[in-house]
Amino acid sequence: MKQFPENFLWGASTSAFQVEGAYNEGGKGPATTDLGAHDPSIADNKVAADHYHHWKEDVDLMAELGLKVYRMGFAWSRIMPDTSGEPNPEGLAFYDQLIDYLLEKGIEPFVTLYHFECPQAAVDEFGGWLSRKMIDQYLRYAEVCFTHFKGRVKRWATVNEQLIATAAGILNGNQEKDPQKNLKNVYQMSYNVSLAEHKAISLLRNIDPTALIGPVCAIQVVYPQSSSSEDVLAAENAEELMEFYLLDMSVRGEYPPYVEHYLKTHDLFPETEPGDQDILKGSKPDFIGINYYFSICVREKVGPINYNQPPFWVSDAFDLCENPYLPKSEWMDRGIDPVGLHIGMRKVYNRYRLPMIVTENGLAWSETLGEDGKVHDPYRIDYLARHIQQLGIMLDEGLPVIGYCPWSFLDVVSSHQGFKKRYGLVYVDRTETDPKQCTRVKKDSFYWYQKVIREHGVPALQASQSNGNK
Ligand code: IFM
């Protein structure tokens, strides 16, 4: 068995809006994620996993699991309910008790400032990230958090999955219907997020120079459908447009040349202002958070642009296609690909030379409690084991992988699939329409991961379909 280092950060992840519930309690302001157009037959985040009322029990479970770090989120509008710049004392008090109890249990809180939820007030008043006013809102929020939690939170994430946060109108309030204008909005919002991120990093250096901060990126591992030069170039284009454009902005404060050219020639280049360069180049993150679930496969673009897909796939530079070599499952229709994590993280390190922590990785499954009152999830254990095994190989190769936080610590609500799509190590007993008591039940994967943490690694695995079935 590969022994992971003693100080390896074994963790688990959640985000605030997907677990907390209590959407209108404790002085919290409305958020985009509260007000989205939800199908009433699908659970929303009003109760979610009711972590707001179960937080102590949840931390006890984390301690039982042996977590070294808990990658969590603050709900922006719980701390800053409106645009006045005045924090909500009740919101801060909720996180005070949670963070203090985590620390008491020896678990490091690793907090994401912005994980998809935007204060609705900012969207209503000035269009959210479409306006530069949002940069000031984010910065004030960051200032409140950095100051209030100084010395207790020593690791921060600026933004979770900027690609999704800016592409999904339901999360950021971008209602533009015209596809070209919508795309332009996406790139403008993303540019504003990058400015906000750099300002926040510089601010943390002043407020708490010993704390660490970095982005959380949904890395895109893109394979060409064939070895034709055109398909290979299409795969490179896709990685530049969906991953490196964001990470280059986070780390280097500039677009990759290909992306700058692409945006300019497609009338998508954002509006900039004098002085932006100094902001973007004025700070650098300490680490990169890696979110990875699956790889994708593309081929050379032929035919007209298909606007009927998420904005980040709308392009004349590549076309999405199937990867026939990977096993698939209900919620993993692109395929399960542990080696892709290795490929993706190696590229990230070679490009940026920063420590990396896996901030999300996990397998969704539609689960219910069994007749024995338990949840047996061998599929999840297999998925996690094979990805952790790849981390061991990376460590042997000398890549600075400092931790692993599977998604998710407990079942969370997904924006479009409610509780049908479960990722947790801990089961939350509720249905789509009836939150019941949200009783916690430890899945088999909980006990398995507990052993992984205790023994510092996973036993050697047999090759299986999950490694590809060429
Ligand atoms: O639930 C999401 C999370 O909010 C961001 N990363 C992907 C997860 C699974 O879809």
CSV table of N, CA, C and O and ligand atoms in Angstrom, one decimal, residues 14-15 17-18 71 115-116 160-161 164 171 216 218 291-294 360 362 364 407-408 412-415 417 421 423, ligand 1:
chain,number,residue,atom,x,y,z
A,14,THR,N,-18.1,20.3,1.2
A,14,THR,CA,-19.5,20.7,0.9
A,14,THR,C,-19.5,22.2,0.5
A,14,THR,O,-18.4,22.8,0.4
A,15,SER,N,-20.7,22.7,0.1
A,15,SER,CA,-20.8,24.2,-0.1
A,15,SER,C,-22.0,24.6,0.8
A,15,SER,O,-22.9,23.8,1.1
A,17,PHE,N,-24.7,26.6,0.3
A,17,PHE,CA,-26.1,26.6,-0.2
A,17,PHE,C,-26.6,25.2,-0.4
A,17,PHE,O,-27.8,25.0,-0.4
A,18,GLN,N,-25.7,24.3,-0.6
A,18,GLN,CA,-26.1,22.9,-0.8
A,18,GLN,C,-26.4,22.1,0.4
A,18,GLN,O,-26.9,21.0,0.4
A,71,ARG,N,-13.5,21.2,3.9
A,71,ARG,CA,-13.6,22.2,2.9
A,71,ARG,C,-15.1,22.6,2.8
A,71,ARG,O,-15.9,21.9,2.3
A,115,HIS,N,-19.2,30.2,-3.6
A,115,HIS,CA,-19.4,28.9,-4.2
A,115,HIS,C,-20.9,29.1,-4.8
A,115,HIS,O,-21.8,28.6,-4.2
A,116,PHE,N,-21.0,29.7,-5.9
A,116,PHE,CA,-22.2,29.8,-6.7
A,116,PHE,C,-23.3,30.8,-6.2
A,116,PHE,O,-24.0,31.3,-7.1
A,160,ASN,N,-15.3,29.2,-6.3
A,160,ASN,CA,-15.4,27.8,-6.7
A,160,ASN,C,-15.9,27.7,-8.2
A,160,ASN,O,-16.9,28.3,-8.5
A,161,GLU,N,-15.1,27.1,-9.0
A,161,GLU,CA,-15.5,26.8,-10.4
A,161,GLU,C,-16.0,28.0,-11.1
A,161,GLU,O,-17.2,28.1,-11.5
A,164,ILE,N,-18.3,27.5,-14.2
A,164,ILE,CA,-19.8,27.3,-14.0
A,164,ILE,C,-20.4,28.5,-13.4
A,164,ILE,O,-21.5,28.9,-13.8
A,171,LEU,N,-27.5,30.8,-11.5
A,171,LEU,CA,-26.6,31.1,-10.3
A,171,LEU,C,-26.2,32.5,-10.2
A,171,LEU,O,-25.9,33.1,-9.1
A,216,VAL,N,-10.4,27.6,-6.8
A,216,VAL,CA,-10.8,26.2,-7.0
A,216,VAL,C,-11.3,26.1,-8.4
A,216,VAL,O,-12.3,26.7,-8.9
A,218,ALA,N,-12.5,23.8,-11.8
A,218,ALA,CA,-13.1,22.6,-12.4
A,218,ALA,C,-12.1,22.2,-13.5
A,218,ALA,O,-12.3,22.7,-14.6
A,291,ASN,N,-11.0,20.6,-8.8
A,291,ASN,CA,-12.3,19.8,-8.8
A,291,ASN,C,-12.2,18.9,-10.1
A,291,ASN,O,-12.0,19.4,-11.2
A,292,TYR,N,-12.5,17.6,-9.9
A,292,TYR,CA,-12.4,16.7,-11.0
A,292,TYR,C,-13.4,15.6,-10.8
A,292,TYR,O,-13.4,14.9,-9.8
A,293,TYR,N,-14.2,15.3,-11.8
A,293,TYR,CA,-15.2,14.2,-11.8
A,293,TYR,C,-15.0,13.3,-12.9
A,293,TYR,O,-15.1,12.1,-12.8
A,294,PHE,N,-14.7,13.9,-14.1
A,294,PHE,CA,-14.6,13.0,-15.4
A,294,PHE,C,-13.8,13.8,-16.4
A,294,PHE,O,-13.7,15.0,-16.3
A,360,GLU,N,-12.6,18.7,-4.8
A,360,GLU,CA,-13.8,17.9,-5.1
A,360,GLU,C,-13.5,16.8,-6.0
A,360,GLU,O,-12.7,16.9,-7.0
A,362,GLY,N,-15.8,12.9,-6.8
A,362,GLY,CA,-16.8,12.0,-6.2
A,362,GLY,C,-17.7,11.4,-7.2
A,362,GLY,O,-17.7,11.8,-8.4
A,364,ALA,N,-21.7,10.3,-8.1
A,364,ALA,CA,-23.1,10.5,-7.8
A,364,ALA,C,-23.8,9.2,-8.0
A,364,ALA,O,-23.5,8.4,-9.0
A,407,TRP,N,-16.0,15.0,-2.7
A,407,TRP,CA,-17.3,15.6,-2.7
A,407,TRP,C,-18.3,14.4,-2.7
A,407,TRP,O,-18.3,13.6,-3.5
A,408,SER,N,-19.1,14.3,-1.6
A,408,SER,CA,-19.2,15.3,-0.6
A,408,SER,C,-19.3,14.7,0.8
A,408,SER,O,-19.5,13.5,0.9
A,412,VAL,N,-25.8,16.3,-0.6
A,412,VAL,CA,-26.2,17.7,-0.7
A,412,VAL,C,-27.2,17.8,-1.8
A,412,VAL,O,-27.5,16.9,-2.6
A,413,VAL,N,-27.8,19.0,-1.9
A,413,VAL,CA,-28.8,19.3,-2.9
A,413,VAL,C,-28.1,19.7,-4.2
A,413,VAL,O,-27.2,20.5,-4.1
A,414,SER,N,-28.4,19.1,-5.3
A,414,SER,CA,-27.9,19.6,-6.6
A,414,SER,C,-28.9,20.5,-7.3
A,414,SER,O,-30.1,20.3,-7.2
A,415,SER,N,-28.4,21.5,-8.0
A,415,SER,CA,-29.2,22.6,-8.5
A,415,SER,C,-30.4,22.0,-9.4
A,415,SER,O,-31.5,22.5,-9.3
A,417,GLN,N,-31.0,18.5,-9.9
A,417,GLN,CA,-31.4,17.1,-9.6
A,417,GLN,C,-31.7,16.8,-8.1
A,417,GLN,O,-32.0,15.7,-7.7
A,421,LYS,N,-29.5,12.9,-7.0
A,421,LYS,CA,-28.1,12.7,-7.3
A,421,LYS,C,-27.3,12.8,-6.0
A,421,LYS,O,-27.1,13.9,-5.5
A,423,TYR,N,-23.9,12.2,-3.5
A,423,TYR,CA,-22.5,12.0,-3.5
A,423,TYR,C,-21.9,11.7,-2.1
A,423,TYR,O,-20.7,11.4,-2.0
B,1,IFM,O1,-22.5,20.0,-6.6
B,1,IFM,C1,-21.5,20.5,-7.4
B,1,IFM,C2,-20.7,21.5,-6.7
B,1,IFM,O2,-21.4,22.6,-6.2
B,1,IFM,C3,-19.6,22.1,-7.6
B,1,IFM,N1,-18.8,21.0,-8.2
B,1,IFM,C4,-19.6,19.9,-8.9
B,1,IFM,C5,-20.6,19.4,-7.9
B,1,IFM,C6,-21.3,18.1,-8.4
B,1,IFM,O3,-22.0,18.4,-9.6
